[in-house]
Every structure is written in C-alpha cells, then in structure tokens.
Coordinates of C-alpha atoms in Angstrom, one line a residue:
M1 CA 0.0 0.0 0.0
S2 CA 1.3 3.5 -0.9
H3 CA 2.4 5.7 1.9
P4 CA -0.2 8.5 2.8
L5 CA 2.2 11.2 1.7
Q6 CA 2.8 9.5 -1.6
M7 CA -0.9 9.4 -2.2
S8 CA -1.2 13.0 -1.4
C9 CA 1.4 14.0 -3.9
N10 CA -0.4 12.1 -6.6
I11 CA -3.7 13.6 -5.7
N12 CA -2.3 17.1 -5.6
S13 CA -0.7 16.7 -9.0
S14 CA -3.9 15.4 -10.5
T15 CA -6.0 18.2 -9.2
S16 CA -3.7 21.1 -9.8
T17 CA -5.3 21.9 -13.1
G18 CA -8.9 21.7 -12.0
R19 CA -11.3 23.2 -9.5
P20 CA -11.7 21.4 -6.1
R21 CA -14.9 19.5 -5.8
G22 CA -16.7 17.7 -3.0
P23 CA -15.6 18.4 0.6
A24 CA -12.5 20.3 -0.7
A25 CA -14.7 22.7 -2.6
S26 CA -16.5 23.9 0.5
C27 CA -13.3 24.2 2.5
V28 CA -11.6 26.2 -0.2
S29 CA -14.6 28.5 -0.6
A30 CA -14.7 29.2 3.1
A31 CA -10.9 29.8 3.2
R32 CA -11.1 32.1 0.2
G33 CA -13.7 34.2 1.9
R34 CA -11.7 34.5 5.1
A35 CA -8.6 35.4 3.1
A36 CA -10.4 38.2 1.3
R37 CA -11.4 39.7 4.6
G38 CA -7.9 39.6 5.9
T39 CA -8.5 37.0 8.7
V40 CA -6.2 34.4 7.2
G41 CA -2.6 34.8 5.9
P42 CA -1.8 34.2 2.2
R43 CA -0.7 30.7 2.7
G44 CA -3.6 29.5 4.8
A45 CA -2.1 30.0 8.3
R46 CA -1.6 33.1 10.5
G47 CA 1.9 32.0 11.4
A48 CA 3.1 30.9 8.0
G49 CA 6.9 31.3 7.9
R50 CA 7.4 31.2 11.7
P51 CA 9.5 28.4 13.3
P52 CA 7.3 25.7 14.9
A53 CA 7.0 25.8 18.6
P54 CA 8.8 23.0 20.5
P55 CA 6.5 20.2 21.6
T56 CA 5.8 19.9 25.2
A57 CA 7.6 16.8 26.8
R58 CA 5.5 14.0 28.2
A59 CA 6.3 11.9 31.3
D60 CA 6.3 8.6 29.3
G61 CA 8.9 9.8 26.9
C62 CA 6.7 9.5 23.9
E63 CA 6.1 12.3 21.5
P64 CA 3.1 14.4 22.7
V65 CA 0.0 13.9 20.7
G66 CA -1.0 16.9 18.5
A67 CA 2.4 18.7 19.0
R68 CA 2.3 21.4 16.3
D69 CA 2.8 25.1 15.6
P70 CA 0.0 26.8 17.5
H71 CA -0.1 29.5 14.8
G72 CA -0.6 26.9 12.1
S73 CA -4.1 25.8 13.3
P74 CA -6.6 25.8 10.5
P75 CA -9.4 28.4 10.6
P76 CA -12.3 27.5 13.0
L77 CA -14.6 26.9 10.0
L78 CA -12.1 24.4 8.5
Q79 CA -11.7 22.7 11.9
E80 CA -15.5 22.3 12.2
R81 CA -15.9 20.9 8.6
L82 CA -12.8 18.6 8.8
G83 CA -13.8 17.4 12.2
H84 CA -17.2 16.5 11.0
H85 CA -15.7 14.7 8.1
L86 CA -13.3 12.8 10.3
L87 CA -16.1 11.7 12.6
E88 CA -17.8 10.0 9.7
V89 CA -14.7 8.1 8.5
M90 CA -12.4 7.7 11.5
P91 CA -12.3 4.2 13.0
T92 CA -11.6 3.6 16.7
E93 CA -8.2 2.1 16.8
S94 CA -5.5 2.0 19.5
G95 CA -1.9 2.7 18.8
S96 CA 1.5 3.0 20.6
C97 CA 4.2 5.6 20.7
S98 CA 6.6 3.3 18.9
T99 CA 4.2 2.9 16.0
A100 CA 3.9 6.7 15.8
R101 CA 7.7 7.1 15.8
Q102 CA 8.1 4.4 13.0
A103 CA 5.5 6.2 10.8
K104 CA 7.3 9.5 11.4
Q105 CA 10.7 8.1 10.4
K106 CA 9.2 6.6 7.2
R107 CA 7.6 9.9 6.3
K108 CA 10.9 11.8 6.7
S109 CA 12.7 9.4 4.4
H110 CA 10.6 10.6 1.5
S111 CA 11.6 14.2 2.1
L112 CA 8.4 15.4 0.4
S113 CA 7.0 18.9 0.4
I114 CA 4.2 20.6 -1.4
R115 CA 5.5 23.3 -3.6
R116 CA 4.5 25.5 -6.6
T117 CA 6.9 25.7 -9.5
N118 CA 6.8 29.5 -9.4
S119 CA 7.2 29.9 -5.6
S120 CA 10.5 30.9 -3.8
E121 CA 13.2 28.4 -3.0
Q122 CA 12.7 28.8 0.8
E123 CA 11.4 25.6 2.4
R124 CA 7.8 25.9 3.4
T125 CA 6.3 24.4 6.5
G126 CA 2.9 23.7 4.9
L127 CA -0.2 23.3 7.1
P128 CA -1.1 19.7 6.0
R129 CA 2.4 18.4 6.8
E130 CA 2.6 20.1 10.2
M131 CA -0.7 18.7 11.2
L132 CA 0.1 15.1 10.2
E133 CA 3.6 15.2 11.6
G134 CA 2.1 16.1 15.0
Q135 CA -0.6 13.5 15.0
D136 CA -0.4 9.9 16.3
S137 CA -0.9 6.9 14.0
K138 CA -4.6 6.3 14.8
L139 CA -5.6 7.9 11.5
P140 CA -6.0 5.4 8.8
S141 CA -4.3 6.0 5.5
S142 CA -7.5 7.0 3.7
V143 CA -8.2 9.8 6.1
R144 CA -4.7 11.0 6.0
S145 CA -4.6 11.1 2.2
T146 CA -7.9 13.0 2.3
L147 CA -6.4 15.6 4.7
L148 CA -3.4 16.0 2.5
E149 CA -5.6 16.6 -0.6
L150 CA -7.8 19.1 1.1
F151 CA -5.0 21.1 2.7
G152 CA -2.9 21.0 -0.5
Q153 CA -5.7 22.5 -2.5
I154 CA -6.3 25.2 0.2
E155 CA -2.6 26.1 0.2
R156 CA -2.6 26.6 -3.6
E157 CA -5.7 28.8 -3.4
F158 CA -4.0 31.0 -0.8
E159 CA -0.9 31.2 -2.8
N160 CA -3.0 32.5 -5.7
L161 CA -4.4 35.1 -3.5
Y162 CA -1.0 36.1 -2.2
I163 CA 0.3 36.6 -5.8
E164 CA -2.7 38.6 -6.6
N165 CA -2.2 40.8 -3.5
L166 CA 1.4 41.4 -4.5
E167 CA 0.2 42.7 -7.9
L168 CA -2.3 44.9 -6.2
R169 CA 0.5 46.3 -4.0
R170 CA 2.5 47.3 -7.1
E171 CA -0.6 49.0 -8.6
I172 CA -1.0 50.9 -5.3
E173 CA 2.6 52.1 -5.5
T174 CA 2.0 53.3 -9.0
L175 CA -1.1 55.2 -8.0
N176 CA 0.7 56.7 -5.0
E177 CA 3.3 58.2 -7.3
R178 CA 0.5 59.8 -9.4
L179 CA -1.3 61.1 -6.4
A180 CA 1.8 62.2 -4.4
A181 CA 1.7 65.7 -5.9
E182 CA -1.8 66.2 -4.5
G183 CA -1.0 64.9 -1.0
Q184 CA -3.2 61.9 -1.4
A185 CA -0.6 59.1 -1.3
I186 CA -1.7 55.9 0.3
D187 CA 0.9 54.0 2.3
G188 CA 0.5 50.5 0.9
A189 CA 3.3 49.2 3.2
E190 CA 1.1 49.7 6.2
L191 CA -1.8 47.8 4.8
S192 CA -2.6 44.2 5.8
K193 CA -3.0 41.8 2.9
G194 CA -6.7 41.4 3.4
Q195 CA -7.1 45.2 2.9
L196 CA -5.1 45.6 -0.2
K197 CA -8.0 45.0 -2.6
T198 CA -10.2 47.5 -0.8
K199 CA -7.6 50.2 -0.7
A200 CA -6.6 49.6 -4.3
S201 CA -10.3 50.0 -5.4
H202 CA -10.6 53.2 -3.3
S203 CA -7.5 54.8 -4.7
T204 CA -8.6 53.9 -8.2
S205 CA -12.0 55.6 -7.7
Q206 CA -10.4 58.5 -6.0
L207 CA -8.1 59.0 -9.0
S208 CA -11.0 58.7 -11.4
Q209 CA -13.0 61.3 -9.6
K210 CA -10.1 63.7 -9.4
L211 CA -9.5 63.4 -13.2
K212 CA -13.1 64.1 -13.9
T213 CA -13.1 67.2 -11.6
T214 CA -9.9 68.5 -13.2
Y215 CA -11.2 67.9 -16.7
K216 CA -14.5 69.6 -16.0
A217 CA -12.9 72.6 -14.3
S218 CA -10.4 73.1 -17.1
T219 CA -13.1 72.7 -19.8
S220 CA -15.4 75.3 -18.0
K221 CA -12.5 77.7 -17.9
I222 CA -11.7 77.3 -21.6
V223 CA -15.4 77.8 -22.5
S224 CA -15.7 80.8 -20.3
S225 CA -12.5 82.4 -21.7
F226 CA -14.0 82.2 -25.2
K227 CA -17.1 84.0 -24.1
T228 CA -15.6 86.7 -21.9
T229 CA -14.8 89.1 -24.6
T230 CA -18.3 89.5 -25.9
S231 CA -20.6 88.1 -23.1
R232 CA -20.4 90.9 -20.6
A233 CA -23.2 92.8 -22.3
V234 CA -25.3 89.8 -23.3
C235 CA -27.3 88.9 -20.2
Q236 CA -27.6 91.5 -17.4
L237 CA -29.8 91.5 -14.3
V238 CA -31.5 94.9 -14.3
K239 CA -34.2 94.9 -11.6
E240 CA -35.7 92.8 -8.9
Y241 CA -39.4 93.0 -8.0
I242 CA -39.8 92.0 -4.4
G243 CA -43.1 92.3 -2.5
H244 CA -45.0 89.1 -2.6
R245 CA -45.5 87.0 0.5
D246 CA -45.4 83.7 -1.2
G247 CA -44.1 82.1 -4.4
I248 CA -44.9 83.7 -7.8
W249 CA -46.5 81.4 -10.3
D250 CA -46.8 83.6 -13.4
V251 CA -45.4 86.8 -14.9
S252 CA -46.7 88.9 -17.8
V253 CA -46.1 92.2 -19.5
A254 CA -48.8 94.6 -20.6
R255 CA -49.3 95.0 -24.3
T256 CA -50.7 98.6 -24.1
Q257 CA -49.3 101.9 -22.7
P258 CA -48.3 102.3 -20.0
V259 CA -46.3 99.1 -20.1
V260 CA -46.3 97.5 -16.7
L261 CA -45.3 94.1 -15.3
G262 CA -47.9 91.8 -13.7
T263 CA -47.2 88.9 -11.3
A264 CA -49.6 86.2 -9.9
S265 CA -48.7 84.7 -6.5
A266 CA -49.7 82.0 -4.2
D267 CA -50.3 84.7 -1.5
H268 CA -53.8 85.2 -3.2
T269 CA -52.8 88.5 -4.8
A270 CA -51.7 89.8 -8.2
L271 CA -49.4 92.9 -8.3
L272 CA -48.7 95.4 -11.1
W273 CA -45.2 96.8 -11.1
S274 CA -43.3 99.7 -12.6
I275 CA -40.6 98.1 -14.8
E276 CA -38.2 101.0 -14.5
T277 CA -38.4 101.6 -10.7
G278 CA -39.5 98.3 -9.3
R279 CA -42.3 99.9 -7.3
C280 CA -45.7 98.2 -6.8
L281 CA -48.4 100.2 -8.6
V282 CA -51.6 98.2 -8.1
K283 CA -52.6 95.3 -5.9
Y284 CA -55.5 93.0 -6.8
S285 CA -56.9 91.0 -3.8
G286 CA -60.3 89.8 -5.2
H287 CA -59.4 86.1 -5.2
V288 CA -59.7 83.8 -2.1
G289 CA -57.2 81.3 -3.4
S290 CA -53.8 81.2 -5.0
V291 CA -53.5 83.4 -8.1
N292 CA -52.1 81.0 -10.7
S293 CA -51.8 83.2 -13.9
I294 CA -52.1 86.7 -15.2
K295 CA -52.6 88.0 -18.7
F296 CA -53.2 91.5 -20.1
H297 CA -55.8 92.5 -22.6
P298 CA -54.4 93.1 -26.1
S299 CA -55.8 96.7 -26.3
E300 CA -57.3 97.8 -23.0
Q301 CA -56.1 98.2 -19.4
L302 CA -57.7 94.9 -18.3
A303 CA -56.1 92.0 -16.6
L304 CA -57.3 88.4 -16.6
T305 CA -56.3 86.2 -13.6
A306 CA -57.0 82.5 -12.8
S307 CA -57.2 81.2 -9.3
G308 CA -57.4 78.2 -7.1
D309 CA -60.9 79.4 -5.9
Q310 CA -62.2 77.8 -9.2
T311 CA -62.8 81.2 -10.9
A312 CA -61.2 83.6 -13.3
H313 CA -61.5 87.3 -12.8
I314 CA -61.3 90.2 -15.2
W315 CA -60.5 93.5 -13.6
R316 CA -59.6 97.0 -14.8
Y317 CA -56.6 98.9 -13.6
A318 CA -55.4 102.5 -14.0
V319 CA -51.8 103.4 -13.2
Q320 CA -49.5 106.3 -13.3
L321 CA -45.9 105.5 -13.8
P322 CA -43.4 107.1 -11.4
T323 CA -40.3 108.9 -12.5
P324 CA -37.5 106.4 -13.4
Q325 CA -34.4 106.3 -11.2
P326 CA -30.8 105.5 -12.2
V327 CA -30.2 101.8 -12.6
A328 CA -27.4 100.2 -10.7
D329 CA -24.6 98.7 -12.8
T330 CA -24.9 94.9 -12.9
T331 CA -22.5 94.1 -15.7
Q332 CA -20.2 92.2 -13.5
Q333 CA -22.2 89.0 -14.2
I334 CA -22.1 87.3 -17.6
C335 CA -23.7 84.3 -19.2
G336 CA -20.9 81.9 -18.4
E337 CA -20.7 78.5 -16.9
D338 CA -19.5 79.5 -13.4
E339 CA -21.9 79.9 -10.6
V340 CA -22.0 79.9 -6.8
E341 CA -24.5 77.6 -5.1
C342 CA -26.8 79.1 -2.6
S343 CA -29.3 77.6 -0.2
D344 CA -32.9 77.0 -1.1
K345 CA -33.8 78.9 2.1
D346 CA -32.0 82.1 1.0
E347 CA -34.9 84.3 -0.1
P348 CA -35.3 88.1 -0.5
D349 CA -36.0 89.9 2.8
V350 CA -39.3 91.6 2.8
D351 CA -39.1 94.0 5.8
A352 CA -42.5 95.6 5.1
D353 CA -45.4 94.9 2.8
V354 CA -44.4 97.0 -0.2
S355 CA -47.9 96.5 -1.7
S356 CA -49.6 98.1 1.3
D357 CA -48.9 101.6 0.0
C358 CA -50.3 101.1 -3.5
P359 CA -53.9 101.1 -4.5
T360 CA -55.9 97.9 -4.0
I361 CA -58.6 96.5 -6.2
R362 CA -60.9 94.1 -4.3
V363 CA -63.8 93.6 -6.7
P364 CA -63.6 92.2 -10.3
L365 CA -65.2 93.6 -13.3
T366 CA -66.3 90.2 -14.4
S367 CA -66.1 86.7 -12.7
L368 CA -66.0 83.7 -14.9
K369 CA -67.5 80.7 -13.1
S370 CA -68.1 77.2 -14.4
H371 CA -65.2 75.0 -13.4
Q372 CA -65.4 72.4 -10.6
G373 CA -61.7 72.6 -9.8
V374 CA -58.7 74.8 -9.6
V375 CA -58.4 77.2 -12.6
I376 CA -54.7 76.9 -13.4
A377 CA -54.4 79.3 -16.4
A378 CA -56.4 81.7 -18.5
D379 CA -55.7 83.8 -21.7
W380 CA -57.4 86.2 -24.1
L381 CA -58.3 85.1 -27.6
V382 CA -57.3 87.4 -30.4
G383 CA -59.4 90.6 -30.3
G384 CA -60.0 90.3 -26.6
K385 CA -63.7 89.5 -26.8
Q386 CA -63.4 86.0 -25.6
A387 CA -61.2 84.3 -23.0
V388 CA -60.2 80.7 -22.4
T389 CA -59.6 79.0 -19.0
A390 CA -57.9 75.7 -18.1
S391 CA -58.8 73.8 -15.0
W392 CA -57.9 70.8 -12.9
D393 CA -61.3 69.4 -13.7
R394 CA -59.8 68.3 -17.0
T395 CA -61.7 70.8 -19.1
A396 CA -61.0 74.1 -20.8
N397 CA -63.8 76.6 -21.2
L398 CA -64.3 79.4 -23.7
F399 CA -66.2 82.5 -22.3
D400 CA -67.7 85.6 -23.7
V401 CA -66.0 88.4 -21.9
E402 CA -68.9 90.9 -22.0
T403 CA -71.6 88.6 -20.8
A404 CA -69.4 86.1 -18.8
E405 CA -71.4 83.3 -20.5
L406 CA -69.9 79.9 -21.3
V407 CA -69.5 79.5 -25.1
H408 CA -67.7 76.1 -25.4
S409 CA -66.5 73.5 -23.0
L410 CA -63.4 71.8 -24.3
T411 CA -63.2 68.2 -23.1
G412 CA -60.9 65.3 -24.0
H413 CA -57.9 65.4 -21.7
D414 CA -57.6 62.4 -19.4
Q415 CA -56.0 64.3 -16.5
E416 CA -55.7 67.8 -15.0
L417 CA -54.8 70.7 -17.3
T418 CA -51.6 72.6 -16.6
H419 CA -51.7 75.5 -19.0
C420 CA -53.5 77.2 -21.9
C421 CA -52.3 79.6 -24.6
T422 CA -53.9 81.5 -27.5
H423 CA -52.4 82.3 -30.9
P424 CA -51.5 86.0 -31.2
T425 CA -53.2 86.5 -34.6
Q426 CA -55.5 83.5 -35.2
R427 CA -58.4 81.9 -33.3
L428 CA -56.3 78.9 -32.1
V429 CA -56.0 77.6 -28.6
V430 CA -53.5 75.0 -27.2
T431 CA -54.0 73.3 -23.9
S432 CA -51.5 71.1 -22.0
S433 CA -52.1 68.4 -19.5
R434 CA -50.7 66.0 -17.1
D435 CA -51.8 63.2 -19.4
T436 CA -48.5 63.8 -21.4
T437 CA -50.3 65.4 -24.3
F438 CA -51.3 68.9 -25.5
R439 CA -54.2 69.6 -27.8
L440 CA -54.8 72.2 -30.5
W441 CA -58.3 73.7 -30.7
D442 CA -59.3 75.5 -33.9
F443 CA -62.1 78.1 -33.7
R444 CA -61.4 79.8 -37.0
D445 CA -64.5 78.2 -38.6
P446 CA -67.5 78.9 -36.4
S447 CA -69.3 75.8 -37.6
I448 CA -66.3 73.4 -37.1
H449 CA -64.1 73.1 -34.0
S450 CA -61.4 70.7 -34.9
V451 CA -59.1 69.1 -32.3
N452 CA -55.6 67.8 -32.8
V453 CA -53.7 65.8 -30.2
F454 CA -49.9 66.0 -29.9
Q455 CA -48.2 63.0 -28.4
G456 CA -44.4 63.1 -27.9
H457 CA -43.7 63.7 -24.2
T458 CA -43.3 61.0 -21.5
D459 CA -44.4 63.2 -18.5
T460 CA -46.6 66.1 -17.7
V461 CA -46.7 68.8 -20.4
T462 CA -46.3 71.9 -18.3
S463 CA -46.9 74.4 -21.1
A464 CA -47.3 74.8 -24.8
V465 CA -47.1 78.2 -26.6
F466 CA -47.5 79.5 -30.1
T467 CA -44.9 81.3 -32.3
V468 CA -45.9 83.9 -34.9
G469 CA -45.6 81.2 -37.7
D470 CA -47.0 77.7 -37.8
N471 CA -45.0 76.4 -34.8
V472 CA -45.9 75.3 -31.3
V473 CA -43.3 74.9 -28.6
S474 CA -44.0 72.5 -25.7
G475 CA -42.1 72.0 -22.4
S476 CA -42.5 69.0 -20.1
D477 CA -41.5 67.5 -16.7
D478 CA -39.6 64.9 -18.8
R479 CA -36.9 67.6 -19.1
T480 CA -37.4 68.1 -22.8
V481 CA -38.7 70.9 -25.0
K482 CA -40.1 70.1 -28.4
V483 CA -40.8 72.3 -31.4
W484 CA -43.7 71.2 -33.6
D485 CA -45.0 72.2 -37.0
L486 CA -48.7 72.6 -37.1
R487 CA -48.8 71.3 -40.7
N488 CA -47.0 68.0 -39.7
M489 CA -48.0 66.9 -36.2
R490 CA -46.6 63.4 -36.3
S491 CA -43.2 64.2 -34.8
P492 CA -41.4 67.3 -33.6
I493 CA -39.0 69.2 -35.8
A494 CA -36.5 69.8 -33.0
T495 CA -36.0 68.5 -29.5
I496 CA -34.1 70.2 -26.7
R497 CA -32.9 67.9 -23.8
T498 CA -32.1 69.4 -20.5
D499 CA -31.1 68.3 -17.0
S500 CA -34.2 69.6 -15.1
A501 CA -38.0 69.8 -15.4
I502 CA -39.2 72.7 -17.4
N503 CA -42.0 75.1 -16.4
R504 CA -43.9 77.8 -18.3
I505 CA -41.8 78.7 -21.3
N506 CA -42.1 81.7 -23.5
V507 CA -40.9 82.5 -27.1
C508 CA -39.4 85.8 -28.3
V509 CA -41.6 86.4 -31.3
G510 CA -39.3 88.5 -33.4
Q511 CA -36.0 86.5 -32.9
K512 CA -37.6 83.1 -32.1
I513 CA -35.6 82.6 -28.9
I514 CA -37.1 80.2 -26.3
A515 CA -36.6 81.0 -22.6
L516 CA -36.7 77.9 -20.4
P517 CA -37.4 78.3 -16.6
H518 CA -36.2 75.2 -14.7
D519 CA -37.0 73.5 -11.4
N520 CA -33.2 73.6 -10.6
R521 CA -33.3 77.5 -10.4
Q522 CA -31.7 77.9 -13.9
V523 CA -33.0 79.9 -16.9
R524 CA -31.6 78.9 -20.3
L525 CA -32.0 80.4 -23.7
F526 CA -32.3 78.3 -26.9
D527 CA -33.1 79.0 -30.5
M528 CA -35.8 77.2 -32.4
S529 CA -33.4 74.7 -33.9
G530 CA -32.4 73.5 -30.4
V531 CA -29.0 75.3 -30.2
R532 CA -28.2 76.6 -26.7
L533 CA -27.5 80.3 -26.6
A534 CA -27.0 81.3 -23.0
R535 CA -27.7 80.6 -19.4
L536 CA -28.8 83.6 -17.2
P537 CA -26.3 84.3 -14.4
R538 CA -27.1 83.1 -10.9
S539 CA -25.0 83.5 -7.8
S540 CA -25.3 84.0 -4.1
R541 CA -25.9 87.7 -4.8
Q542 CA -28.3 87.7 -7.7
G543 CA -30.6 85.4 -9.7
H544 CA -33.3 83.0 -8.5
R545 CA -32.7 81.0 -5.4
R546 CA -35.6 78.6 -5.8
M547 CA -37.6 77.0 -8.6
V548 CA -38.2 79.3 -11.6
C549 CA -41.9 79.1 -12.5
C550 CA -42.3 81.3 -15.6
S551 CA -40.6 83.5 -18.2
A552 CA -42.0 86.3 -20.3
W553 CA -40.5 88.3 -23.2
S554 CA -41.1 92.1 -23.8
E555 CA -39.2 92.7 -26.9
D556 CA -39.9 96.4 -27.3
H557 CA -39.0 97.6 -23.8
P558 CA -35.6 99.4 -23.8
M559 CA -34.7 98.5 -20.3
C560 CA -35.8 94.9 -19.7
N561 CA -36.8 92.5 -22.4
L562 CA -37.0 89.3 -20.4
F563 CA -38.8 88.7 -17.1
T564 CA -38.7 85.6 -14.9
C565 CA -40.4 84.7 -11.6
G566 CA -40.1 81.9 -9.1
F567 CA -40.8 80.5 -5.7
D568 CA -38.2 82.7 -4.1
R569 CA -41.0 85.3 -4.0
Q570 CA -39.4 87.6 -6.5
A571 CA -39.6 88.5 -10.2
I572 CA -36.4 89.6 -12.1
G573 CA -36.0 91.8 -15.1
W574 CA -33.2 91.0 -17.5
N575 CA -31.6 92.9 -20.4
I576 CA -30.7 90.4 -23.1
N577 CA -28.5 91.8 -25.9
I578 CA -30.1 89.6 -28.6
P579 CA -27.8 90.7 -31.5
A580 CA -24.7 89.9 -29.5
L581 CA -26.3 86.7 -28.4
L582 CA -27.0 85.5 -31.9
Q583 CA -23.5 86.6 -33.0
E584 CA -21.9 84.4 -30.4
K585 CA -23.9 81.5 -31.7

C-alpha cells in the first residue's frame, strides 16, 4: 500500500489543473472568503513562515499527541468541517508511541514537500504536513490522504491570493506616485494583505473622480474664456421686483401703454409693477385662493387672472408710472458656466409689505365661473372679446367676456390641465395636461371646432405656446422641449434635452428665442433649432434662489426685455443683448 504522503502527492498533481470538488470545494470556498477579509494569511495560516514551537515533553517519553505550531491551526470553519468529516470516517483504533515514531521516520525518508513551481526556494512548512507530523498513528491511510488533498488545495488557493495581492500592492505604489503631488498618497506598506483590494479600489475611484473634476474645471475655464470678450453685455440683471409673501406662479407684460409688469402669486394676490423703478403700482386681492396666472388684454387696461378658488377674474386697472431712477450697474455677471450655489432657504428679505402703499382692487369687473376645480391658467383670444380658461377638472372653457357666459366646454384630456395659450393672430387655442399630451383647438371656422392631439412627451406637459408662424413649442417635466410644425404633427422638428424639469416657457416672437425656466433654479435660452445660446447668471448675490416658474419676453422695452419669476418670491427683469447673443452662436 502506498504511503499516505505519496498518495497526497499524486492527488495534488492530478487536481492542480482543475477546481476542487466535494468536501474540498466547501473548505476552499470558506478559506477564500476568510482570506479576502484579511483574517487568514496568504498561505492558509496566520503564522506561516514562523518556526514551529517546540512540543511539550511527556512523562512517558513519547512524543506528545498533537504537537504542532499553535499559529498553524486551521481556521475554525475548517476545523469544524474537517472534524465533522473525520467523525464520519475515523475508526476507533489503539496505537502505541513506537508505531507513531516508525510512521514519522518513514515519512521523513521521503523528504516530500508541497511546492508550486513559481514559488520561492525557501522551504515551506505547509499546514497539512505540520498537522500530520504532530498526529499519532490512529488515523487510517484513507483519512490522512484526504487531509493532504484538502490542505494542499487550500494552500494553492491561498498562494494564488498572495500573488494577486502582490500585484495589487504594485498597482497601489504606481497610484501613489501619481497622487503624491496632491498629497493623497496611500501608504501601501502599512496595509494588511486582506485590505489591499479595498484600498486599491478606493484609490482607483479617487483618482478617477479627481481626473473628472480637473477635466470639468479646465473645460469650463476654456469655454468661459472664449465668451468673456463678448458676453459681458449679453445677459444683465437689471431689476428685482420684491413684495409678494409667497411664491410667484406667473409673470406677464402689458401690451398697451403704459407698459407694466404683472405677477400672480400663491399669496392670493396679483401685483402690477413699474418696470423702471420696481415699485408696486396696483394690488388685486379679489381672489380667495392662489392666483395662478395673469394675462393682459391686447388693447385695453384689463387683466385676466386665474385662481385656485375655481374662478377667473377680469379687472380693470389705472396706473400712473413714477419717474424712473438710475439703474445700478450689474454688468459684472455674464452668461458663463461658473456659478455659486446658494441655499434654497435664501430668499429676499421683505421687511415691510411694499404692496400696502399702492392702490388695492378688491372687486372684479367680471367673474368667470363654471369650473369644478382649480383654474390653473387663462388667456385672451385674439381681439379680446373671448377668454379661455384651463382647469384641474380636465376641461378648458371658452367664455364671452362681455356677458361672462360659457361658449364652449373643451373636453378630451384624461388628466388635469396645466396651461393654456392662444395664438397672437388667429383663433387657435392650445391646452397642455398631465396626461403627457397637448391639444390644439381650432375656432377659425365657427361651424367646425377641430381638435388635434400632440403626443411626444413622456411626462406632464407643463406648457405649450405659439410662435408667430406655424409652430408650437411645448415643455415638459420629462426635461425636454419640443418644437412642432402645425402642418405636420406626427413628430417634432426639434428636441431640446435638459437636466431639469421645465415650467412655463415663452418665445421671443421676433427673434424666435425660447426662454426655459427650470426646477433647478436655472434659466436657459435656446433657438428654435435647439441650439443653446446662454444661461442667465445666478450666484449668491443675484438670480433666482428657488424653482423658476415662468418666463415672459417684452421685446420692445428698452430697459428689460425678459422677465422671470419663481418660488423665491421675486420677479427679475433682464436685459438680453439679442444681436450679440446671436452673433456668439
């Protein structure tokens, strides 16, 4: 019969090219997991490489049973599994000390050791051999050969891990050299073998993040340097209109003289402002709910407001503009990429109610009532004799302004409406909804009221507006803006993709520039083909500090030609140098 060690050598050589199976597989898996956590050395024992401790002498002169290196004990999980395996196969035999010594002498004569061809020349005191040399001869040969097979496979697995850890150490040293200039070197020599993988992964991700940050910063500086020479006069903040006690939903500019700015707020009021001085001229407090939109009559001093009290009010105003005052220089901010983050809680301080000194209108001229839910928006049809309202009751209603009678109820949307808009020169209405669509209603022929449904967004359509030509521009919570041709409604002719939800957009009619107010406090300008033109400056000192709800162009005003409002309780007037902006494109 072959000696146990000879059998172990044959078994090891036959299994060196394959994966361990059976009991060996479970032991190897457990050992691999413990090695990865750093609880076991690379060769399967905590004290690998240490000289074995001398065995304790016995009174009978025989070699002590189980004499072995205390640091070479197998992991507890291996002891438990191997012990369980031994209990199943170990017979109950009795042996003598002389038999143990004879077996030991015979094993030494073979001078066998388990080695890898690519390991060092230093003699290794492997765990299987240490265990068997310290055991008595009660173990049968089959059990001993099984032990040798299991521990030989475990040792090879640990050696693989050790070689892999050495390679990771070299990679860490390379990374340290690259990070040394930044003071982020990682001392790989101080790391335990089980931690090398974790540290290597961390330093790799750290280096990747640093490269991304450096690249982004350098790119932004390059882009900004290209724009510095011409952008200083492109986008300037001119005036801030502060006085509301809650967020501002909508902003609009009067189309008749005197030209005033109107804002609709969640504080149940609508205010009219002097664009030049920023003073409040008129306060309307006839609603008992949030005022969600405001639009001015095309030829008279009338305002149309929609409210959460389920009504829309038409009220007349009369204002006298104050003497303009010098405007502070705000040319230090440009439309670049750099910005300073500010807290959402940073809002304009309103020390006193600025609207308390201006005239207050409490009773409407006409109240439009027919909706069963919040009236979210309202607008005048061309000519100003009819008005359309959009509501959360999923309908849009067309009213006669003089009699306040309901002319048409526009139904078809599956969810709440979010906005409505009328064409500046034709009897066309577009309504948007949370059902991801917007609909075009045609009232040009009194006998036929055609309806067209536009499907292209994947989330709530927050607004859809007309241009002078045959285009409609829609914005959505899906972070896109789409430009449509009314003559071909199957697909948009341009799509603008952004990084934040889009609220009530507005188009500069003459130059066809789209102003996009975002949930993330940004305002961006695009042309109709989807090319980005600018981003309005925002910093800790100026710009919106919370969600921007609406934008409105006023092309003919010499001082401010773009207005925005948001939930930071303020409206802002901007001067956009459109020729310079288009030249930069």
